[in-house]
Short mmCIF file of C-alpha atoms in Angstrom, two decimals:
data_model
loop_
_atom_site.label_atom_id
_atom_site.label_comp_id
_atom_site.label_asym_id
_atom_site.label_seq_id
_atom_site.Cartn_x
_atom_site.Cartn_y
_atom_site.Cartn_z
CA MET Z 1 32.38 13.08 3.77
CA ASN Z 2 28.95 13.94 2.22
CA PRO Z 3 25.42 13.12 3.12
CA ALA Z 4 25.23 9.98 1.11
CA THR Z 5 28.23 8.47 2.61
CA LEU Z 6 27.38 9.30 5.99
CA GLN Z 7 23.84 7.57 5.56
CA ASP Z 8 25.68 4.51 3.89
CA LEU Z 9 27.96 4.26 7.07
CA LEU Z 10 24.92 4.72 9.49
CA VAL Z 11 23.05 1.91 7.73
CA LYS Z 12 25.85 -0.51 7.48
CA SER Z 13 26.55 0.06 11.15
CA LEU Z 14 22.95 -0.44 12.12
CA VAL Z 15 22.84 -3.67 10.13
CA LYS Z 16 25.99 -4.95 11.82
CA LYS Z 17 24.90 -3.79 15.37
CA ALA Z 18 21.18 -4.50 15.25
CA GLY Z 19 20.67 -6.96 12.39
CA GLY Z 20 17.88 -6.56 9.77
CA ASN Z 21 18.57 -5.40 6.16
CA GLN Z 22 19.99 -2.24 4.63
CA ARG Z 23 16.82 -1.35 3.09
CA ARG Z 24 14.83 -1.16 6.13
CA TRP Z 25 17.50 0.75 8.06
CA ARG Z 26 17.78 3.23 5.18
CA THR Z 27 13.97 3.95 5.54
CA VAL Z 28 14.33 4.22 9.36
CA VAL Z 29 17.31 6.60 9.15
CA GLY Z 30 15.86 8.80 6.32
CA PRO Z 31 17.70 11.61 4.57
CA ILE Z 32 20.64 13.37 6.24
CA SER Z 33 20.02 17.09 6.72
CA VAL Z 34 22.98 19.28 6.33
CA HIS Z 35 23.04 22.71 8.18
CA ASP Z 36 25.02 25.77 8.02
CA VAL Z 37 28.48 25.45 9.93
CA ALA Z 38 27.70 29.25 11.21
CA THR Z 39 24.63 28.14 13.06
CA HIS Z 40 25.63 24.58 13.97
CA ALA Z 41 29.28 24.80 14.75
CA HIS Z 42 29.74 21.45 16.65
CA CYS Z 43 27.77 19.19 14.37
CA ASN Z 44 26.27 20.41 11.00
CA TRP Z 45 24.01 17.44 10.20
CA SER Z 46 20.92 15.60 11.65
CA VAL Z 47 18.39 12.90 11.01
CA LYS Z 48 14.83 12.44 11.76
CA PRO Z 49 14.49 8.72 12.22
CA SER Z 50 11.11 6.91 11.82
CA GLY Z 51 10.29 3.47 12.73
CA THR Z 52 9.44 1.27 15.88
CA SER Z 53 10.58 2.59 19.11
CA ARG Z 54 13.28 -0.04 19.22
CA GLU Z 55 14.65 1.01 15.62
CA ILE Z 56 14.66 4.72 16.71
CA ALA Z 57 16.52 3.79 20.03
CA GLU Z 58 19.15 2.00 17.92
CA VAL Z 59 19.56 4.93 15.60
CA GLU Z 60 19.92 7.31 18.44
CA ARG Z 61 22.36 5.44 20.09
CA LEU Z 62 24.57 5.14 17.05
CA LEU Z 63 24.06 8.90 16.31
CA ASP Z 64 25.72 9.78 19.53
CA THR Z 65 28.95 7.99 18.45
CA MET Z 66 28.75 9.29 14.75
CA ARG Z 67 28.24 12.93 15.79
CA ILE Z 68 31.54 12.75 17.69
CA GLU Z 69 33.47 10.75 15.03
CA HIS Z 70 31.95 12.72 12.08
CA SER Z 71 30.57 15.96 13.40
CA LEU Z 72 31.10 18.04 10.15
CA ILE Z 73 30.24 16.81 6.73
CA ASP Z 74 30.18 18.40 3.14
CA ALA Z 75 26.82 19.63 1.77
CA GLN Z 76 27.19 17.43 -1.28
#
């Protein structure tokens, strides 16, 4: 899985769970940052969500699950 695919999965999951549209959730999630596995052995990606407190809370709840299911991704 690459960052774009992970972002698509996050956005689609958020639309399904919380409603709204993909464009808004893509803005809230923002880009996926990929880190070196040598320094981030358990999960090599992160996001910095921005939006309302409700939106950020929805993203954070989903991230807990996604980090378990998709802990390591490809850089491209």
